[in-house]
Coordinates of C-alpha atoms in Angstrom, one line a residue:
X1 CA 157.3 80.9 109.0
X2 CA 160.2 83.1 110.3
X3 CA 160.9 84.2 106.7
X4 CA 157.2 85.3 106.3
X5 CA 157.4 87.2 109.6
X6 CA 160.5 89.2 108.5
X7 CA 158.7 90.2 105.2
X8 CA 156.4 92.4 107.1
X9 CA 157.3 96.1 106.5
X10 CA 156.5 99.4 107.9
X11 CA 154.6 100.7 104.8
X12 CA 151.2 101.9 105.8
X13 CA 149.4 100.5 102.7
X14 CA 150.5 97.0 103.8
X15 CA 149.2 97.2 107.3
X16 CA 146.0 95.4 106.6
X17 CA 147.7 92.6 104.6
X18 CA 150.3 92.3 107.3
X19 CA 147.7 91.7 109.9
X20 CA 146.0 89.2 107.8
X21 CA 149.3 87.4 107.2
X22 CA 150.2 87.4 110.8
X23 CA 146.8 86.0 111.9
X24 CA 147.0 83.2 109.3
X25 CA 150.6 82.3 110.2
X26 CA 149.7 82.4 114.0
X27 CA 146.8 80.0 113.4
X28 CA 148.9 77.7 111.4
X29 CA 151.6 77.7 114.0
X30 CA 149.1 76.9 116.8
X31 CA 147.7 74.1 114.6
X32 CA 151.2 72.6 114.0
X33 CA 152.0 73.0 117.7
X34 CA 148.9 71.2 118.8
X35 CA 149.5 68.4 116.3
X36 CA 153.1 67.9 117.4
X37 CA 152.2 68.0 121.0
X38 CA 149.6 65.3 120.5
X39 CA 152.0 63.0 118.5
X40 CA 155.3 63.6 120.3
X41 CA 157.2 60.7 121.7
X42 CA 156.7 60.6 125.5
X43 CA 160.3 59.3 125.9
X44 CA 161.7 62.1 123.8
X45 CA 159.5 65.2 124.2
X46 CA 159.8 68.2 122.0
X47 CA 162.0 71.1 123.0
X48 CA 159.6 73.8 124.4
X49 CA 162.2 76.6 123.9
X50 CA 161.6 76.6 120.2
X51 CA 157.9 77.2 120.7
X52 CA 158.5 79.9 123.2
X53 CA 160.9 81.6 120.8
X54 CA 158.2 81.4 118.0
X55 CA 155.5 82.9 120.3
X56 CA 157.9 85.8 121.3
X57 CA 158.6 86.4 117.6
X58 CA 154.8 86.6 116.8
X59 CA 154.2 88.9 119.8
X60 CA 157.0 91.2 118.6
X61 CA 155.6 91.5 115.1
X62 CA 152.1 92.0 116.4
X63 CA 153.3 95.0 118.6
X64 CA 155.2 96.4 115.6
X65 CA 152.1 96.4 113.5
X66 CA 150.1 98.0 116.3
X67 CA 152.8 100.7 116.6
X68 CA 152.6 101.3 112.8
X69 CA 148.8 101.7 113.0
X70 CA 149.1 104.2 115.8
X71 CA 151.8 106.2 113.9
X72 CA 149.7 106.2 110.8
X73 CA 146.7 107.5 112.8
X74 CA 148.8 110.3 114.2
X75 CA 150.1 111.2 110.7
X76 CA 146.5 111.4 109.4
X77 CA 145.5 113.6 112.4
X78 CA 148.5 115.8 111.8
X79 CA 147.7 116.2 108.1
X80 CA 144.1 117.0 108.8
X81 CA 145.1 119.6 111.4
X82 CA 147.6 121.2 109.0
X83 CA 144.9 121.3 106.3
X84 CA 142.4 123.0 108.7
X85 CA 144.9 125.6 110.0
X86 CA 146.3 126.4 106.6
X87 CA 143.0 127.8 105.5
X88 CA 143.5 130.7 108.0
X89 CA 146.6 131.7 105.9
X90 CA 144.5 133.2 103.2
X91 CA 144.7 136.9 103.1
X92 CA 147.9 137.0 105.1
X93 CA 151.5 137.7 104.0
X94 CA 153.6 134.6 104.0
X95 CA 157.4 134.3 103.7
X96 CA 158.6 131.0 102.2
X97 CA 161.7 129.2 101.1
X98 CA 161.3 129.6 97.4
X99 CA 163.4 131.2 94.6
X100 CA 160.3 132.4 92.7
X101 CA 158.6 135.8 93.0
X102 CA 156.1 137.7 91.0
X103 CA 157.1 140.7 89.1
X104 CA 154.1 143.1 89.5
X105 CA 153.9 146.9 89.4
X106 CA 157.4 147.1 88.4
X107 CA 159.0 145.2 91.3
X108 CA 159.8 141.7 92.4
X109 CA 161.4 141.1 95.8
X110 CA 163.5 138.3 97.4
X111 CA 165.5 137.8 100.5
X112 CA 168.6 135.7 100.5
X113 CA 170.8 134.6 103.5
X114 CA 174.5 133.9 103.4
X115 CA 175.8 131.6 106.2
X116 CA 179.3 133.2 105.8
X117 CA 181.0 136.0 104.1
X118 CA 181.5 135.7 100.4
X119 CA 184.2 137.1 98.1
X120 CA 181.6 137.6 95.4
X121 CA 177.9 137.1 95.1
X122 CA 176.2 136.9 91.7
X123 CA 172.5 137.3 91.2
X124 CA 170.7 135.8 88.1
X125 CA 167.0 136.1 87.3
X126 CA 165.3 133.9 84.9
X127 CA 161.8 134.0 83.3
X128 CA 159.3 131.1 83.1
X129 CA 161.1 129.8 80.0
X130 CA 164.4 129.5 82.0
X131 CA 166.0 132.4 80.0
X132 CA 168.3 134.8 81.8
X133 CA 166.8 138.3 81.9
X134 CA 169.0 139.9 84.5
X135 CA 172.5 139.5 86.0
X136 CA 173.9 141.6 88.9
X137 CA 176.1 141.6 92.0
X138 CA 174.7 140.9 95.5
X139 CA 175.8 141.5 99.0
X140 CA 178.7 139.5 100.3
X141 CA 178.4 139.9 104.1
X142 CA 177.1 137.2 106.4
X143 CA 173.3 137.3 107.1
X144 CA 170.0 138.1 105.5
X145 CA 169.8 140.6 102.6
X146 CA 166.9 142.1 100.7
X147 CA 166.8 142.4 96.9
X148 CA 164.2 144.2 94.9
X149 CA 164.3 143.9 91.1
X150 CA 162.8 146.8 89.1
X151 CA 161.9 144.6 86.2
X152 CA 164.6 146.0 84.0
X153 CA 166.5 143.4 82.0
X154 CA 170.3 143.5 81.6
X155 CA 169.7 145.2 78.2
X156 CA 167.6 147.9 79.8
X157 CA 164.2 146.7 78.5
X158 CA 161.1 146.2 80.7
X159 CA 160.4 142.6 81.5
X160 CA 156.7 141.6 81.3
X161 CA 154.9 140.9 84.5
X162 CA 154.9 137.2 85.7
X163 CA 156.7 134.7 87.8
X164 CA 160.6 134.9 87.9
X165 CA 163.2 132.7 89.5
X166 CA 166.3 134.0 91.2
X167 CA 169.6 132.0 91.4
X168 CA 172.5 133.0 93.5
X169 CA 176.1 132.1 93.0
X170 CA 178.4 132.9 96.0
X171 CA 182.0 131.9 96.5
X172 CA 184.4 132.3 99.3
X173 CA 188.0 133.5 99.4
X174 CA 189.2 130.0 98.4
X175 CA 186.7 129.8 95.4
X176 CA 184.5 127.4 97.2
X177 CA 180.8 127.6 96.7
X178 CA 178.5 129.0 99.4
X179 CA 174.9 127.8 99.6
X180 CA 172.5 130.7 100.0
X181 CA 168.9 130.3 101.2
X182 CA 166.4 132.2 99.1
X183 CA 163.0 133.4 100.3
X184 CA 160.2 135.4 99.0
X185 CA 157.1 137.0 100.6
X186 CA 153.6 137.5 99.1
X187 CA 150.0 137.6 100.1
X188 CA 148.4 134.1 100.3
X189 CA 145.6 133.9 97.7
X190 CA 144.7 130.3 98.1
X191 CA 145.2 126.8 99.6
X192 CA 145.3 123.6 97.5
X193 CA 144.3 120.5 99.5
X194 CA 143.9 118.2 96.5
X195 CA 147.4 116.4 96.8
X196 CA 149.3 114.5 99.4
X197 CA 150.8 117.7 100.7
X198 CA 149.1 121.1 101.3
X199 CA 150.2 123.7 98.8
X200 CA 150.0 127.4 99.5
X201 CA 149.4 129.8 96.7
X202 CA 151.3 133.1 97.1
X203 CA 150.4 135.6 94.5
X204 CA 150.8 133.1 91.6
X205 CA 153.7 131.1 93.2
X206 CA 152.8 127.8 94.7
X207 CA 154.9 126.4 97.5
X208 CA 154.5 123.4 100.0
X209 CA 153.1 124.3 103.4
X210 CA 156.3 123.0 105.0
X211 CA 158.3 125.8 103.3
X212 CA 156.4 128.6 105.1
X213 CA 158.7 130.4 107.4
X214 CA 156.5 133.2 108.8
X215 CA 153.2 134.8 108.5
X216 CA 152.2 138.5 108.9
X217 CA 148.9 140.3 108.8
X218 CA 148.3 142.1 105.5
X219 CA 148.7 145.8 105.7
X220 CA 146.4 147.7 103.2
X221 CA 148.3 150.4 101.5
X222 CA 146.9 153.8 102.3

């Protein structure tokens, strides 16, 4: 029985089977205990310590299952709350951690943050087919920097409108790589609730709700 108890895990899909297994084991344990008590040798009684230890083990596992159920309920409630609140994002401008931005009207914009000063910073923009369309130099100082691409490729041609991905390669004075955080902002056009995680649609770019860093009211251009 102890080996069956230890097999119970924290995985939420197994909560129901864990409860059933615990109940079956507990009933079997009580049945064996009753049988042993009835048939024990009066001159050599059974050690009650072992039974107490087993009862404590069952109690501990039962409490663990109850805690997992409570946690699962909280996660479901949290997910439902997130889904409800995310609908209010539609029509507002969101800033998210994402390397993707839409080229539209001759411009695609990003923000990137350097945690420390860099010796050199290189910016690379790729199209939806992962082909490099632009290379350039970026800011090297610590902090947040804005970058707007005018849609001109490195050869001077006009890139078609669509979703583009920016990559940043920054190195310090010793040649070590510096990890830069890339963000993009766009008006929220939809919310996808079909998957396990809420997805936010930002002008054709789809990002998880957890990547949203800020929201602003949309300002209609005059």
